[in-house]
XYZ file of C-alpha atoms in Angstrom:
117
model
C 0.098 -0.286 -0.267
C 1.555 3.468 -0.728
C 2.193 5.472 1.534
C -0.896 8.723 1.853
C -0.545 12.366 1.171
C -1.392 13.958 4.462
C -1.335 17.044 3.455
C -4.971 16.435 1.254
C -6.498 15.512 4.359
C -5.666 18.502 5.682
C -6.874 20.469 2.158
C -10.536 18.275 2.577
C -10.822 19.718 5.462
C -10.286 22.670 5.150
C -12.536 22.632 1.478
C -15.199 21.289 3.350
C -15.335 23.610 6.494
C -14.953 27.216 3.232
C -18.021 25.172 1.795
C -20.527 24.390 4.711
C -20.043 27.362 5.430
C -21.583 28.650 2.125
C -24.073 26.131 1.724
C -25.197 26.914 5.057
C -23.955 30.441 5.908
C -22.438 32.594 3.471
C -23.137 35.241 4.993
C -20.869 34.752 7.951
C -18.029 34.060 4.962
C -19.154 37.335 2.460
C -19.246 40.053 5.542
C -15.884 38.272 7.048
C -14.082 39.065 3.710
C -16.327 43.087 2.734
C -18.616 41.351 1.069
C -22.130 42.585 0.683
C -24.090 39.648 1.970
C -26.687 38.212 -1.047
C -29.989 36.031 -1.116
C -28.740 34.976 -3.891
C -28.773 30.783 -4.897
C -24.803 30.705 -6.680
C -23.917 31.118 -3.508
C -25.451 27.912 -2.407
C -24.081 26.125 -5.518
C -20.430 27.323 -4.902
C -20.392 25.649 -1.580
C -22.296 22.808 -3.112
C -18.849 22.397 -5.042
C -16.803 23.179 -2.489
C -18.484 20.064 0.230
C -17.466 17.511 -3.020
C -14.099 17.923 -3.844
C -12.991 16.770 0.275
C -14.114 13.366 -1.447
C -11.462 13.521 -4.168
C -9.115 15.324 -1.997
C -9.616 11.854 0.190
C -9.297 9.519 -3.084
C -6.997 11.020 -4.179
C -4.852 11.094 -0.125
C -5.660 7.136 0.167
C -4.622 6.447 -3.659
C -3.559 8.854 -6.015
C -0.518 8.459 -8.283
C 2.346 11.474 -8.243
C 0.990 13.302 -11.423
C -3.125 13.269 -10.085
C -1.591 14.819 -6.139
C 0.903 17.014 -8.757
C -1.830 18.305 -10.854
C -3.973 19.631 -7.741
C -0.880 21.634 -6.456
C -0.639 23.670 -10.098
C -4.820 23.917 -9.449
C -4.627 25.777 -6.190
C -1.618 28.406 -7.018
C -3.483 29.121 -10.180
C -6.771 29.822 -7.500
C -4.697 31.443 -5.532
C -3.602 34.186 -8.069
C -6.502 34.585 -9.260
C -7.009 35.050 -4.890
C -4.825 37.889 -5.425
C -5.731 39.329 -9.097
C -9.232 39.716 -7.782
C -7.143 42.519 -5.207
C -5.533 43.763 -7.431
C -8.320 45.537 -9.780
C -10.277 46.094 -6.489
C -12.514 43.704 -7.393
C -11.643 41.632 -3.682
C -11.068 43.067 -0.229
C -7.583 43.075 0.762
C -9.085 40.012 3.861
C -9.273 37.553 -0.091
C -6.039 37.331 0.126
C -6.266 35.330 4.001
C -7.757 32.881 1.868
C -4.887 32.725 -0.604
C -2.498 31.648 2.431
C -4.549 28.718 3.413
C -4.542 27.234 0.518
C -0.784 28.364 -0.894
C 0.307 26.626 2.410
C -1.690 23.423 1.955
C -0.508 23.624 -1.801
C 3.111 24.730 -0.291
C 2.624 20.815 2.065
C 1.809 18.583 -0.726
C 4.533 19.562 -2.958
C 6.748 18.844 0.135
C 5.757 15.785 0.331
C 5.617 14.669 -3.281
C 9.397 15.846 -3.230
C 9.812 13.714 -1.023
C 9.186 10.955 -2.478
């Protein structure tokens, strides 16, 4: 049996907690980042998608090959760059960068695990 990628378990927990908040109490999270409250369904649709991501992260943590796990690092870094771009373009408050920091730390942990295999 292959050694699990523990960083992806961390990523799964992070995604699950974020997704549940977006799904059930989205305005709490939006308020923390300076966005106005919303009653649109799309924030909850996003939350549902984010809640589903941990299913994939747990499977990759247990059974993922290096290439697939490495692809998650690339995707998460692109996501972080997008968050920073939103702030730099004045589309979001600087607090949004906190998500980028958390995501970057988890992606770096996964990269480190890949590098040490």
